[in-house]
Coordinates of C-alpha atoms in Angstrom, one line a residue:
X1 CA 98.8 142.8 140.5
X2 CA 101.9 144.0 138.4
X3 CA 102.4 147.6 139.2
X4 CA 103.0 149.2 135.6
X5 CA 100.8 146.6 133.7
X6 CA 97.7 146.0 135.9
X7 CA 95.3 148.9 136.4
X8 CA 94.2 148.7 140.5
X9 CA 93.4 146.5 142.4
X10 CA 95.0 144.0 139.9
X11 CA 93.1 141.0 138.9
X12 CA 92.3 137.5 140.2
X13 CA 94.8 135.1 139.1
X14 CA 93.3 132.2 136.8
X15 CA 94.2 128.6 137.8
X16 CA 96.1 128.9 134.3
X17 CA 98.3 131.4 135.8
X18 CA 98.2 130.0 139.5
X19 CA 99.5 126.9 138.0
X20 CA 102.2 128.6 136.0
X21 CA 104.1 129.7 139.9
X22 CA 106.9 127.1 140.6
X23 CA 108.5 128.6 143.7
X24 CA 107.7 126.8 147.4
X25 CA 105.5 129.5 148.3
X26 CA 102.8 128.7 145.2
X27 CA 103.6 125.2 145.3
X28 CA 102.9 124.5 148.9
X29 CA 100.0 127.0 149.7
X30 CA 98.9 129.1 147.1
X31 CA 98.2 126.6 143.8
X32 CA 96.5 124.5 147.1
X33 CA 93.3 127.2 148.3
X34 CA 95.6 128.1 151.1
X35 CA 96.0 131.8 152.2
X36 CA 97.6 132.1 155.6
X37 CA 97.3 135.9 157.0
X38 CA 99.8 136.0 159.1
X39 CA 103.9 134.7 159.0
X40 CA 103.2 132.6 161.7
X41 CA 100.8 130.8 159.6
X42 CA 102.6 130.8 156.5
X43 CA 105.4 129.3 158.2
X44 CA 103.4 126.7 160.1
X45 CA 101.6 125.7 156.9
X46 CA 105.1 125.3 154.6
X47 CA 106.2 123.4 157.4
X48 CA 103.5 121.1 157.5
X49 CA 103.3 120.8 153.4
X50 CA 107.3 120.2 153.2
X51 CA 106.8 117.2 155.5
X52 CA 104.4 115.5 152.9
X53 CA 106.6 113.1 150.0
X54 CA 104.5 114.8 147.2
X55 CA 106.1 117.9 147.7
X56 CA 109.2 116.9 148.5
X57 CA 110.9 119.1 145.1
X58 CA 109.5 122.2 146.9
X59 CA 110.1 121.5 150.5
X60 CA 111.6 123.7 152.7
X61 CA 111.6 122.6 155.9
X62 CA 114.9 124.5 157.4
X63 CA 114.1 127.8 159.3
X64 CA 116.3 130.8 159.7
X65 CA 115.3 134.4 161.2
X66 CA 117.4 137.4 161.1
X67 CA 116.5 140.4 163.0
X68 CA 117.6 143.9 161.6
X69 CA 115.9 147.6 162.9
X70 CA 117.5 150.7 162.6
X71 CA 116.7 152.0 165.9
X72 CA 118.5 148.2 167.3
X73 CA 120.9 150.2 169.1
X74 CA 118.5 152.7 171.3
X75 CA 117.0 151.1 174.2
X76 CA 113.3 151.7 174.2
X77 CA 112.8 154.4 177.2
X78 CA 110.1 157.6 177.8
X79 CA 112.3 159.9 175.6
X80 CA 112.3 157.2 172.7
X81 CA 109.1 155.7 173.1
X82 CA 107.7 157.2 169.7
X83 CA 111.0 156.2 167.9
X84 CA 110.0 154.9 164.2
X85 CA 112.4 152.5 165.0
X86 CA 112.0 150.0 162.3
X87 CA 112.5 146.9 163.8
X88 CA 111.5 144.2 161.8
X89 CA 112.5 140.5 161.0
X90 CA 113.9 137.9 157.6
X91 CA 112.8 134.6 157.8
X92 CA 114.0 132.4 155.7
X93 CA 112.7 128.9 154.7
X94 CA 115.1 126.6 152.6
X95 CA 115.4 122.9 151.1
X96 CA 117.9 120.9 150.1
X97 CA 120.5 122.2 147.5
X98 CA 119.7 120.7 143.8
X99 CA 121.3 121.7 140.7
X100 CA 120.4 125.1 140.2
X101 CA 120.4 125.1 144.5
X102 CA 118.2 124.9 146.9
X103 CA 114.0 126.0 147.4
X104 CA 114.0 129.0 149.0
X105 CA 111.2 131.3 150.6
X106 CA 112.4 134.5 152.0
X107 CA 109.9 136.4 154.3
X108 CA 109.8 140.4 155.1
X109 CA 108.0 141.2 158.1
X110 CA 107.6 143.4 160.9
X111 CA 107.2 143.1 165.1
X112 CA 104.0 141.3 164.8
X113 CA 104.6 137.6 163.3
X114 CA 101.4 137.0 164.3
X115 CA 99.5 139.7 163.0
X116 CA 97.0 140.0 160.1
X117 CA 98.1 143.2 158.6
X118 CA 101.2 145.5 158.3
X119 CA 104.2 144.6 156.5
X120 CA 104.2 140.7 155.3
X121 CA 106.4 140.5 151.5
X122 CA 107.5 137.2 150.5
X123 CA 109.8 136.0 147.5
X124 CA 110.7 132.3 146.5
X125 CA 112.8 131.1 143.8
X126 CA 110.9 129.7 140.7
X127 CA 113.0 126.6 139.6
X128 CA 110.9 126.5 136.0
X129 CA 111.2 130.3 135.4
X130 CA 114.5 130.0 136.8
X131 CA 113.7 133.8 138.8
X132 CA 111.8 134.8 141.6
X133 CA 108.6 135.4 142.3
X134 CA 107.3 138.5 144.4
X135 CA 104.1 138.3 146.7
X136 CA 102.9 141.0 148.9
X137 CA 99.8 140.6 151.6
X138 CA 97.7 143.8 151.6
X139 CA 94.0 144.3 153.3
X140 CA 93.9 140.4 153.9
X141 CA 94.9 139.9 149.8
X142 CA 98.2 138.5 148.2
X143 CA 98.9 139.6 145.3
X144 CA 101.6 138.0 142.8
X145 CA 103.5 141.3 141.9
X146 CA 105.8 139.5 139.2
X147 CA 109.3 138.0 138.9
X148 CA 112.7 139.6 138.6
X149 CA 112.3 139.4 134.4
X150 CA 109.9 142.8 135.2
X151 CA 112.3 144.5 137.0
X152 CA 114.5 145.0 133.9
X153 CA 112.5 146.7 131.5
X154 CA 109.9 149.1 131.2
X155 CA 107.1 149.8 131.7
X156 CA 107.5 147.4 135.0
X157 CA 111.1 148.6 136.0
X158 CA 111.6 150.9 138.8
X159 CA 108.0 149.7 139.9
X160 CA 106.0 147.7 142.9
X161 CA 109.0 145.8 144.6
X162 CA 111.1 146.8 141.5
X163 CA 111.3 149.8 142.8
X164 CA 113.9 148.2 145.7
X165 CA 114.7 145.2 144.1
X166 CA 115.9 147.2 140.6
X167 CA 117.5 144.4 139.0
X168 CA 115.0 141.4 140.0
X169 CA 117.7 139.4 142.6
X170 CA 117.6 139.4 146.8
X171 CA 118.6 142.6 148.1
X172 CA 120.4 143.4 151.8
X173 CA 120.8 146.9 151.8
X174 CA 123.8 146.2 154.4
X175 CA 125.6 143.3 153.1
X176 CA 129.0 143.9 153.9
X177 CA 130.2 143.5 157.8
X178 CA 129.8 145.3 160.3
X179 CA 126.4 145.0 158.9
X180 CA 125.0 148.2 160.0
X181 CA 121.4 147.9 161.5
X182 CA 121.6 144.0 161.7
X183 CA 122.0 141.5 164.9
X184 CA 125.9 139.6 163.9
X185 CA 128.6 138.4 165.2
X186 CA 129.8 142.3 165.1
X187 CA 127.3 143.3 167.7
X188 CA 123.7 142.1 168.8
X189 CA 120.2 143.6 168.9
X190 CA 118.8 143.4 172.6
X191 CA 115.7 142.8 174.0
X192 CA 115.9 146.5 175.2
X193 CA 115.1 147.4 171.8
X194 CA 111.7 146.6 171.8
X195 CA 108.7 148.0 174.1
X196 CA 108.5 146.4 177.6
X197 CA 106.7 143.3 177.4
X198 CA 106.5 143.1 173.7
X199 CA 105.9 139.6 172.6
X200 CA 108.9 139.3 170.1
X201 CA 111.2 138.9 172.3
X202 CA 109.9 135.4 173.5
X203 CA 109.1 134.4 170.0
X204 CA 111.6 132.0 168.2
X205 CA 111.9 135.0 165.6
X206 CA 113.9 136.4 167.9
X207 CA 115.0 134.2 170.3
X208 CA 116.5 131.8 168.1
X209 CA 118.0 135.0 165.3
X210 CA 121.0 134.3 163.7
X211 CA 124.2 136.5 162.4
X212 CA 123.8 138.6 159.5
X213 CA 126.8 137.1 158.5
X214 CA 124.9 133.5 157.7
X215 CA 122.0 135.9 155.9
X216 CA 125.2 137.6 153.6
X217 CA 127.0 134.3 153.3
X218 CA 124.4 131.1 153.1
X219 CA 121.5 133.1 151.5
X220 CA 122.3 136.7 149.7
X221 CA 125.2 136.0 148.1
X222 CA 124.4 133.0 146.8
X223 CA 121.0 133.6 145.9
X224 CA 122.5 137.0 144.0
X225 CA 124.5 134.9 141.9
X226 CA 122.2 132.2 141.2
X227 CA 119.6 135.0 139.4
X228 CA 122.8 136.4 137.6
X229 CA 123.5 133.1 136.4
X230 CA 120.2 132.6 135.1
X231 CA 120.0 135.5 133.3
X232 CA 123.4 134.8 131.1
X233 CA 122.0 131.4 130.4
X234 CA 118.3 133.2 129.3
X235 CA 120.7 135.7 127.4
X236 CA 122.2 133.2 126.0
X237 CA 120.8 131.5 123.3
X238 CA 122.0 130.0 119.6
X239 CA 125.5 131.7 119.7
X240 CA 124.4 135.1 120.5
X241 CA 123.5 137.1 123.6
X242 CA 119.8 139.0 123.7
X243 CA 119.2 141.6 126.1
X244 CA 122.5 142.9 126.7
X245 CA 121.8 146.4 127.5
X246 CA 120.1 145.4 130.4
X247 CA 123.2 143.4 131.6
X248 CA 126.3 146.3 130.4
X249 CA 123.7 148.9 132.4
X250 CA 124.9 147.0 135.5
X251 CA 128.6 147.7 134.2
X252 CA 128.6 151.3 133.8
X253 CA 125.9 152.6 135.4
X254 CA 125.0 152.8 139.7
X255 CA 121.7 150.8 139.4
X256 CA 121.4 150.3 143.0
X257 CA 123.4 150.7 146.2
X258 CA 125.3 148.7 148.8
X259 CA 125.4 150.0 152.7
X260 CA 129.3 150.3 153.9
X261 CA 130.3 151.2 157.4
X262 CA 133.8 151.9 159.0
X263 CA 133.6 148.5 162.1
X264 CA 134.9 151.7 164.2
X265 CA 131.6 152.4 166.5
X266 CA 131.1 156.1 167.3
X267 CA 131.1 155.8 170.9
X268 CA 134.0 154.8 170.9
X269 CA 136.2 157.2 168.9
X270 CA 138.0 159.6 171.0
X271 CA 141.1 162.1 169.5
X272 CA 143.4 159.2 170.0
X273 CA 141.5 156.9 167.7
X274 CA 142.4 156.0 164.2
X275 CA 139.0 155.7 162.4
X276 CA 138.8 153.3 159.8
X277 CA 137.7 154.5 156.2
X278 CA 135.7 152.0 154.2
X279 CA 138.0 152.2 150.9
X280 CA 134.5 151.6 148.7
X281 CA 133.7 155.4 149.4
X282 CA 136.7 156.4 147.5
X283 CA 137.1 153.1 145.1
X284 CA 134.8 150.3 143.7
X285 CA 137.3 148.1 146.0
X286 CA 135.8 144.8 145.0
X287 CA 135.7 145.5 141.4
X288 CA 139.8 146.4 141.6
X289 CA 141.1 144.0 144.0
X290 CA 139.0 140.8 142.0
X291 CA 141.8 138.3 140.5
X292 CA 143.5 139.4 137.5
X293 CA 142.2 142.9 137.7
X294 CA 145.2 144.3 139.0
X295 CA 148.1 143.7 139.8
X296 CA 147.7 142.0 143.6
X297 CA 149.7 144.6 145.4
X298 CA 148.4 147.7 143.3
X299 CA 145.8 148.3 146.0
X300 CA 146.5 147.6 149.9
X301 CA 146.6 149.0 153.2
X302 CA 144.1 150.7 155.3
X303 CA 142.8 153.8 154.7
X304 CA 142.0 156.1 158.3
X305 CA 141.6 159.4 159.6
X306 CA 142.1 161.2 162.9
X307 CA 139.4 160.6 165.3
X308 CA 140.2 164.6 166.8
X309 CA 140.0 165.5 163.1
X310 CA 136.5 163.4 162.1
X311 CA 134.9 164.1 165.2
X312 CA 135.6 168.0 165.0
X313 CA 133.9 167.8 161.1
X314 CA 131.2 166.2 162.4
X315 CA 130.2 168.6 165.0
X316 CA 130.8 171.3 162.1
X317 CA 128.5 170.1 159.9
X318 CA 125.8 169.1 162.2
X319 CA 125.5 165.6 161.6
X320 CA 123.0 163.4 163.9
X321 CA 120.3 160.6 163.6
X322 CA 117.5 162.4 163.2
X323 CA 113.6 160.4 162.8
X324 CA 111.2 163.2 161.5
X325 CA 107.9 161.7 162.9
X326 CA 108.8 161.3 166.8
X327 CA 110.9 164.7 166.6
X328 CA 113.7 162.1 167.6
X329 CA 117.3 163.9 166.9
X330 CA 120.8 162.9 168.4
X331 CA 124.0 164.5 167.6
X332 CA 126.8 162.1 166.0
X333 CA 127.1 159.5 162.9
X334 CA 125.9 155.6 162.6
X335 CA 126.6 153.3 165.2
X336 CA 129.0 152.1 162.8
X337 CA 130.6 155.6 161.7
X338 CA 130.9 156.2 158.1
X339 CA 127.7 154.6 156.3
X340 CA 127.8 155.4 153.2
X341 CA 126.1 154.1 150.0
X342 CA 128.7 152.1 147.6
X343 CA 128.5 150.0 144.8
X344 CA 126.4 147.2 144.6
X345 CA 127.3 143.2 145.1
X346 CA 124.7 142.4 142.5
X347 CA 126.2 144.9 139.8
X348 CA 129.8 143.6 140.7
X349 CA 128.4 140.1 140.5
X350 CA 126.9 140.9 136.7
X351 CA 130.4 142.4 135.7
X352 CA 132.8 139.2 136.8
X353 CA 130.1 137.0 135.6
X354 CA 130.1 138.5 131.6
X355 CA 133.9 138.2 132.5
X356 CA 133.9 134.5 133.2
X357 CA 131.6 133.9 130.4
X358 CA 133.7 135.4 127.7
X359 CA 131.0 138.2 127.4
X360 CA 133.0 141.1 128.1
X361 CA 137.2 141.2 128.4
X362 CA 138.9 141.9 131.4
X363 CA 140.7 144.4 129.8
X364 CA 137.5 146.4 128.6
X365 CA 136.2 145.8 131.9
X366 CA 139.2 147.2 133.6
X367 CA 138.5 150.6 130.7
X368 CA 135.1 150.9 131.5
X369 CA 135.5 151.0 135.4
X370 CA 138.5 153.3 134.9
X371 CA 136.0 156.3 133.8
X372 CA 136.0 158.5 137.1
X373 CA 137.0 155.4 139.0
X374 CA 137.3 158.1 142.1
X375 CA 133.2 158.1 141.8
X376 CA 132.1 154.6 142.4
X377 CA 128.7 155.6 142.6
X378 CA 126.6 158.4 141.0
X379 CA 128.8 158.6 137.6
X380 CA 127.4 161.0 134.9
X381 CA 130.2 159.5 133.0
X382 CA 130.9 156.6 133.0
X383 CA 127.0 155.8 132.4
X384 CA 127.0 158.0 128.8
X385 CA 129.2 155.2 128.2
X386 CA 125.7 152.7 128.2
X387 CA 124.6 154.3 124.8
X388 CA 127.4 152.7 122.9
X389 CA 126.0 149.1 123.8
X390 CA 124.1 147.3 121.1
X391 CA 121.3 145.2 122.7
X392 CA 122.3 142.1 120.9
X393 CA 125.8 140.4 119.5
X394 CA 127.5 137.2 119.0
X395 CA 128.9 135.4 122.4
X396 CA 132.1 136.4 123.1
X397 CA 134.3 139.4 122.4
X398 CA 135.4 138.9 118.9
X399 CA 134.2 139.9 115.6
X400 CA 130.2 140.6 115.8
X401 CA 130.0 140.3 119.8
X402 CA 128.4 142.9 122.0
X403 CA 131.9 143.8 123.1
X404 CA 133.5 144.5 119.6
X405 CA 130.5 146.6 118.3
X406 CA 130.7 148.6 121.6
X407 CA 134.5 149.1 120.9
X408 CA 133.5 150.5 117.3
X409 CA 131.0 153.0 118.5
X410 CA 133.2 154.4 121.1
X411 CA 136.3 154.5 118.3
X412 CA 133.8 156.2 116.0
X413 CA 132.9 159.1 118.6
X414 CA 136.6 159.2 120.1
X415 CA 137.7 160.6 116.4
X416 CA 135.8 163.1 116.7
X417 CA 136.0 164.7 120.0
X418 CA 139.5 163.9 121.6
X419 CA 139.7 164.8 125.3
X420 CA 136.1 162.6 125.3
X421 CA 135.3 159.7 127.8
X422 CA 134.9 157.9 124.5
X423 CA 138.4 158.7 123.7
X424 CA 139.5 157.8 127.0
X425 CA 138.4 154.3 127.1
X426 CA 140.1 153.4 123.7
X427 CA 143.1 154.7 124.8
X428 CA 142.9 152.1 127.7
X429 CA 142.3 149.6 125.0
X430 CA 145.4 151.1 122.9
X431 CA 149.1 149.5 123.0
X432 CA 150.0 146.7 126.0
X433 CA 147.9 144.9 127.6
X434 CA 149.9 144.4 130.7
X435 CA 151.9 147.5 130.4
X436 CA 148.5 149.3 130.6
X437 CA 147.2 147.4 133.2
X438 CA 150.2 148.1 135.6
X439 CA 150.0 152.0 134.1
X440 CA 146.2 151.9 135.4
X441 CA 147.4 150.0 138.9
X442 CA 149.8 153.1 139.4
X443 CA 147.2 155.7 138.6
X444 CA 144.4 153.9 141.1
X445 CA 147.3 153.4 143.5
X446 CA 148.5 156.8 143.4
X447 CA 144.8 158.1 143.5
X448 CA 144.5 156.3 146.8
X449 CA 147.6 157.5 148.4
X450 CA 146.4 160.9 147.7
X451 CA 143.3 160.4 149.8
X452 CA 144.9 159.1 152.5
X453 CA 147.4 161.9 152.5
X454 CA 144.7 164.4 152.6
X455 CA 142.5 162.3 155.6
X456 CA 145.4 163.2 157.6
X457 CA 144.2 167.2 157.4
X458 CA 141.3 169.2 158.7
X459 CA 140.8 169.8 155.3
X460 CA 140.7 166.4 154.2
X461 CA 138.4 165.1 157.0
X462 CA 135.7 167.8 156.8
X463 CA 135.8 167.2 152.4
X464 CA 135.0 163.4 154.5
X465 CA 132.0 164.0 156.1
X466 CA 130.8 166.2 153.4
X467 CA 131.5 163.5 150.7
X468 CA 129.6 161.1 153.1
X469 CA 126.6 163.0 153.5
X470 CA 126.5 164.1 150.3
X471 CA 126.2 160.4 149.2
X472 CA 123.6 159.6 151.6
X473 CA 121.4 162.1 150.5
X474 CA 121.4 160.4 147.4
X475 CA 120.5 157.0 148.7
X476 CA 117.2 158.9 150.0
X477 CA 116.2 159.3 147.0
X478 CA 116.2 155.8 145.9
X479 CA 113.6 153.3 146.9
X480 CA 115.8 150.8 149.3
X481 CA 115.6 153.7 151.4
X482 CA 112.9 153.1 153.6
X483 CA 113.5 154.9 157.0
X484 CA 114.8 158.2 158.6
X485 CA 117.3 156.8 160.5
X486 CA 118.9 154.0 158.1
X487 CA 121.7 157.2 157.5
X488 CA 122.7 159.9 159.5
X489 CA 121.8 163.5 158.0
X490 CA 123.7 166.6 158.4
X491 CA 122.9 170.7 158.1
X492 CA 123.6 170.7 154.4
X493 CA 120.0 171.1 152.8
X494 CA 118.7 167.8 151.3
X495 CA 118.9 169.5 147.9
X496 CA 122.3 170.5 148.1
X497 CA 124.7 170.2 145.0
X498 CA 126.2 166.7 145.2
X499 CA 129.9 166.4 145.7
X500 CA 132.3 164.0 144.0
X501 CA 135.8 163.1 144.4
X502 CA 138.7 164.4 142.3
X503 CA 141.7 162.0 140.9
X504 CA 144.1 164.1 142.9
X505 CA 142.0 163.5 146.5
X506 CA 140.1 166.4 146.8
X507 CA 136.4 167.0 146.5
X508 CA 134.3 169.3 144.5
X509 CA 130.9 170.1 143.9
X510 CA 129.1 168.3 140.9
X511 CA 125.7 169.7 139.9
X512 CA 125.6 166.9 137.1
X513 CA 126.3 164.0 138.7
X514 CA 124.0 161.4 139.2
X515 CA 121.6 162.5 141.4

C-alpha cells in the first residue's frame, strides 16, 4: 500500500508488479511465495537464497547489526522498569560492490528478532529503478509502501515512511560521532540495558553489534550518495535537467534534520570543564568548511563554554530527560550534552553534488547559503528563496540553465525592493569573485568569533540552552522524531516562540521562523 495513493488496506500486488521489484529483498523472497514473519526468518531465508548461483546479482550474504535505544544508557532497575526505552536493532545484509555498489537490505526492528509482530521495516536498493524500495510487516502482511521517487512529490511526500525518510535515501537520525543513542567506539550499550534475562542479549544481534561508526561510514553515507547520484543522472536527460525544484529545495530549504552532540558527556562536566559546542548549532559547518568554499582558514578552532556557566542554565531552565508514559523524569541534558537538530548529510550531499556536476556554481551556492547563515536550520528566508527556481533548464549554469533563470528572477525582484533577501543574494553575485568570497569568509568568521565571545557569559550560555531547546522542540514536530527521550526537554512550553540566532551572536525570538 502507498500511503497517499492507495485507499486502506492497499491492494494485492499483481505478479506484474511483484516482478517489477529489483532489490534483494523481492528478488530473494518476495517474487519467490516467500513471506518470513519474523527478522530471524528473513535473515535466515536471504542467507540461504544468496548461497544459490541463480541469485548470485542479488546476494547478500554479509551480516551487520547495529544496536541503538535511547534509554542505552539507564540500566534497567525497579525505578525504570516502565522506561519506553526504545531499544531496538539495524541489520544490515550486503553483497558484493558492482558498479552502481553493492545489494543491500537494511532491516528496522525492535527487541524481539524473533517475534511475529511489532516493529519489522525493511528497505533494499533496486538496481533497475536505481532507488529503494520500502516494505513494512503489519498484522502478519508486508506491504510494498513505494520507493524513494514518492517521497519527492505530492500527493506521496511527507507520507508512510516518507514521512521520516523525506527525501527517499537511508536515514540515521545521529550520524555524526559521538553518535548519540548508538553502541560506537565513543561508548557502548550494555547488557544492563535490557530487562534481566531478556533474550537479546545472547542473540548474535547483539552480541556480535558493531560501531555506529561502520553504520555512518560503510553503509549511510554511501548509500546517501549513491540515491543522490541517481537522481542527477534521472534528472538528467538530453542536455537539460527535469525536476529541479525538488533538488534546489534541498539547497535552501531544512527538509530534514541531522542529530549533533557535544562528545563532552554530562556526567562528567563539572565548573572546571570546558564543554565542547558542536559549531553546526551556530553554522552549516560542513557546508562552509567543504573545498573551495572558503577560504581554508576562514573557519577553525573550537567553539566551548563554561561548564559552571552551562550547568547553572541548565538548572535554570529546567532541562531533564523526561518519557511521558512511565512518568520517567531526570534532571540534566543528553548523555552526550548539547543534542541538537542540524542540517542534514543528505541535503549537504544534494548541494556539492549539483556543484560537481556543473548544476549549480560554487559561487551561487556560497550566495544562497549566505541567507541567515547564523540559522542553519528552520530558515523562513532563505527558503522564500525556493520560489525563484524554475523546475526545468539546460545543464549547467549558463545561458538557459536552472541556475541562470534563477539569477534573473531574483535580479527582477531585487529592483524592486532593495534591502530584500533577493537583493541580498545578487549582491553576493555582484563584483569579484574571490574578493567576495574572502569578504563572506570574514563575515562568517567574525560571526563565529562573536558567539564564542558571548559563550564565555552567563548571558551567552543561558541564550545556549535556550537556542538548544528551542531547536529540539522543533525536531518533535517532525516525523524522525519517534521517542520522548531521543532529546532532552526543558520548562519552556512546547509551543513556545522559536528562537534564532543573530549575526552579531545573540539570540532572539522568531515567531516566523520555520516551525
Amino acid at each position: 500500500m502507498i500511503v497517499g495513493l492507495d485507499t486502506p488496506p492497499g491492494q494485492v500486488m499483481t505478479d506484474a508488479e511483484l516482478d517489477a521489484l529489483a532489490d534483494p529483498f523481492a528478488v530473494l523472497a518476495l517474487r519467490r511465495g516467500e513471506r518470513p514473519q519474523s527478522v530471524d526468518a528473513v535473515v535466515a531465508l536471504l542467507a540461504a537464497a544468496s548461497a544459490r548461483p541463480e541469485f548470485a546479482a542479488s546476494a547478500v550474504p554479509e551480516r551487520l547489526s547495529f544496536v541503538v535505544g535511547e534509554g542505552g544508557q539507564i540500566p534497567f532497575t525497579d525505578a525504570t522498569a516502565r522506561l519506553a526505552r526504545a531499544l531496538r536493532f539495524v541489520v544490515v545484509l550486503r553483497g558484493a560492490a558492482g558498479p552502481d555498489g553493492p545489494p543491500v537490505v537494511m532491516i528496522s526492528l525492535d527487541d524481539r528478532p524473533g517475534a511475529g509482530d511489532g516493529l519489522l521495516q525493511i528497505l533494499g536498493w533496486d538496481p533497475e529503478k536505481r532507488a529503494y524500495n520500502f516494505y513494512q510487516r503489519r498484522q502478519g502482511v508486508w506491504f510494498h509502501s513505494g520507493d524513494g521517487t514518492r517521497a519527492l512529490n505530492p500527493p506521496t511526500r511527507m507520507t508512510g515512511p516518507f514521512d521520516g525518510h523525506v527525501n527517499g535515501s537511508l536515514v540515521m537520525k545521529e550520524l555524526r560521532q559521538p553518535w548519540l543513542h548508538w553502541q560506537s567506539q565513543t561508548v557502548g550499550i550494555a547488557r544492563e540495558a535490557f530487562a534481566p534475562g531478556h533474550p537479546i542479549v545472547n542473540h548474535p544481534f547483539f552480541t556480535e553489534a558493531r560501531g555506529a561508526e561502520i553504520l555512518e561510514t560503510q553503509v549511510i553515507v554511501p548509500g546517501i550518495r549513491r540515491w543522490t547520484k541517481a537522481r542527477l543522472d534521472s534528472a538528467t536527460d538530453g542536455g537539460r535537467i527535469r525536476g529541479a525544484r525538488t533538488l534546489f529545495r534541498q539547497v535552501v530549504e531544512t527538509t530534514t534534520v541531522n542529530l549533533v552532540a557535544s562528545p563532552t558527556e554530562f556526567s562528567l562536566i563539572d565548573d572546571t570543564t570546558a564543554v565542547t559546542v558542536p559549531l553546526e548549532i551556530h553554522l552549516n559547518r560542513e557546508f562552509w568548511t567543504a573545498a573551495d568554499i572558503l577560504d581554508p582558514l576562514a573557519i577553525r578552532g573550537r567553539t566551548t563554554v563554561p561548564g559552571a556557566l552551562y550547568r547553572a542554565a541548565v538548572a535554570e531552565l529546567g532541562v531533564e530527560l523526561r518519557e511521558q508514559r512511565s512518568g520517567f523524569a531526570r534532571p540534566g541534558d543528553s548523555f552526550f550534552v548539547l543534542a541538537c537538530p542540524a542540517p542534514a548529510f543528505e541535503d549537504l550531499d544534494v548541494i556539492m553534488t549539483l556543484i560537481e556536476r556543473g548544476v549549480l556554481s560554487r559561487r551561487f551556492a556560497r550566495a544562497l547559503l549566505a541567507v541567515d547563515f547564523a540559522n542553519p536550520i528552520q530558515s523562513a528566508r532563505r527558503a522564500t528563496l525556493l520560489r525563484h527556481f524554475p523546475d526545468e533548464g539546460a545543464a549547467g549554469t549558463g545561458d538557459g540553465s536552472v541556475e541562470a533563470a534563477a539569477l534573473a528572477s531574483l535580479a527582477a525582484a531585487a529592483a524592486g525592493s532593495p534591502g530584500s533577501v533577493e537583493a541580498e543574494v545578487v549582491a553576493r553575485m555582484e563584483g569579484d569573485e574571490a574578493a567576495s568570497r574572502t569578504a563572506l569568509g570574514e563575515e562568517l568568521a567574525a560571526y563565529v568569533a562573536a558567539v564564542r565571545a558571548r559563550l564565555a557569559t552567563p548571558e551567552g550560555a543561558h541564550d545556549l540552552v535556550r537556542l538548544v531547546a528551542s531547536r529540539r522542540r522543533y525536531f518533535r514536530t517532525l516525523g524522525v522524531s519517534e521517542f520522548d527521550l531521543t532529546l532532552p526537554f526543558s520548562s519552556e512550553p512546547e509551543d513556545a516562540d522559536p528562537l534564532e540566532m543573530v549575526a552579531d551572536g545573540t539570540v532572539r525570538a522568531a515567531p516566523n521562523l520555520i516551525s
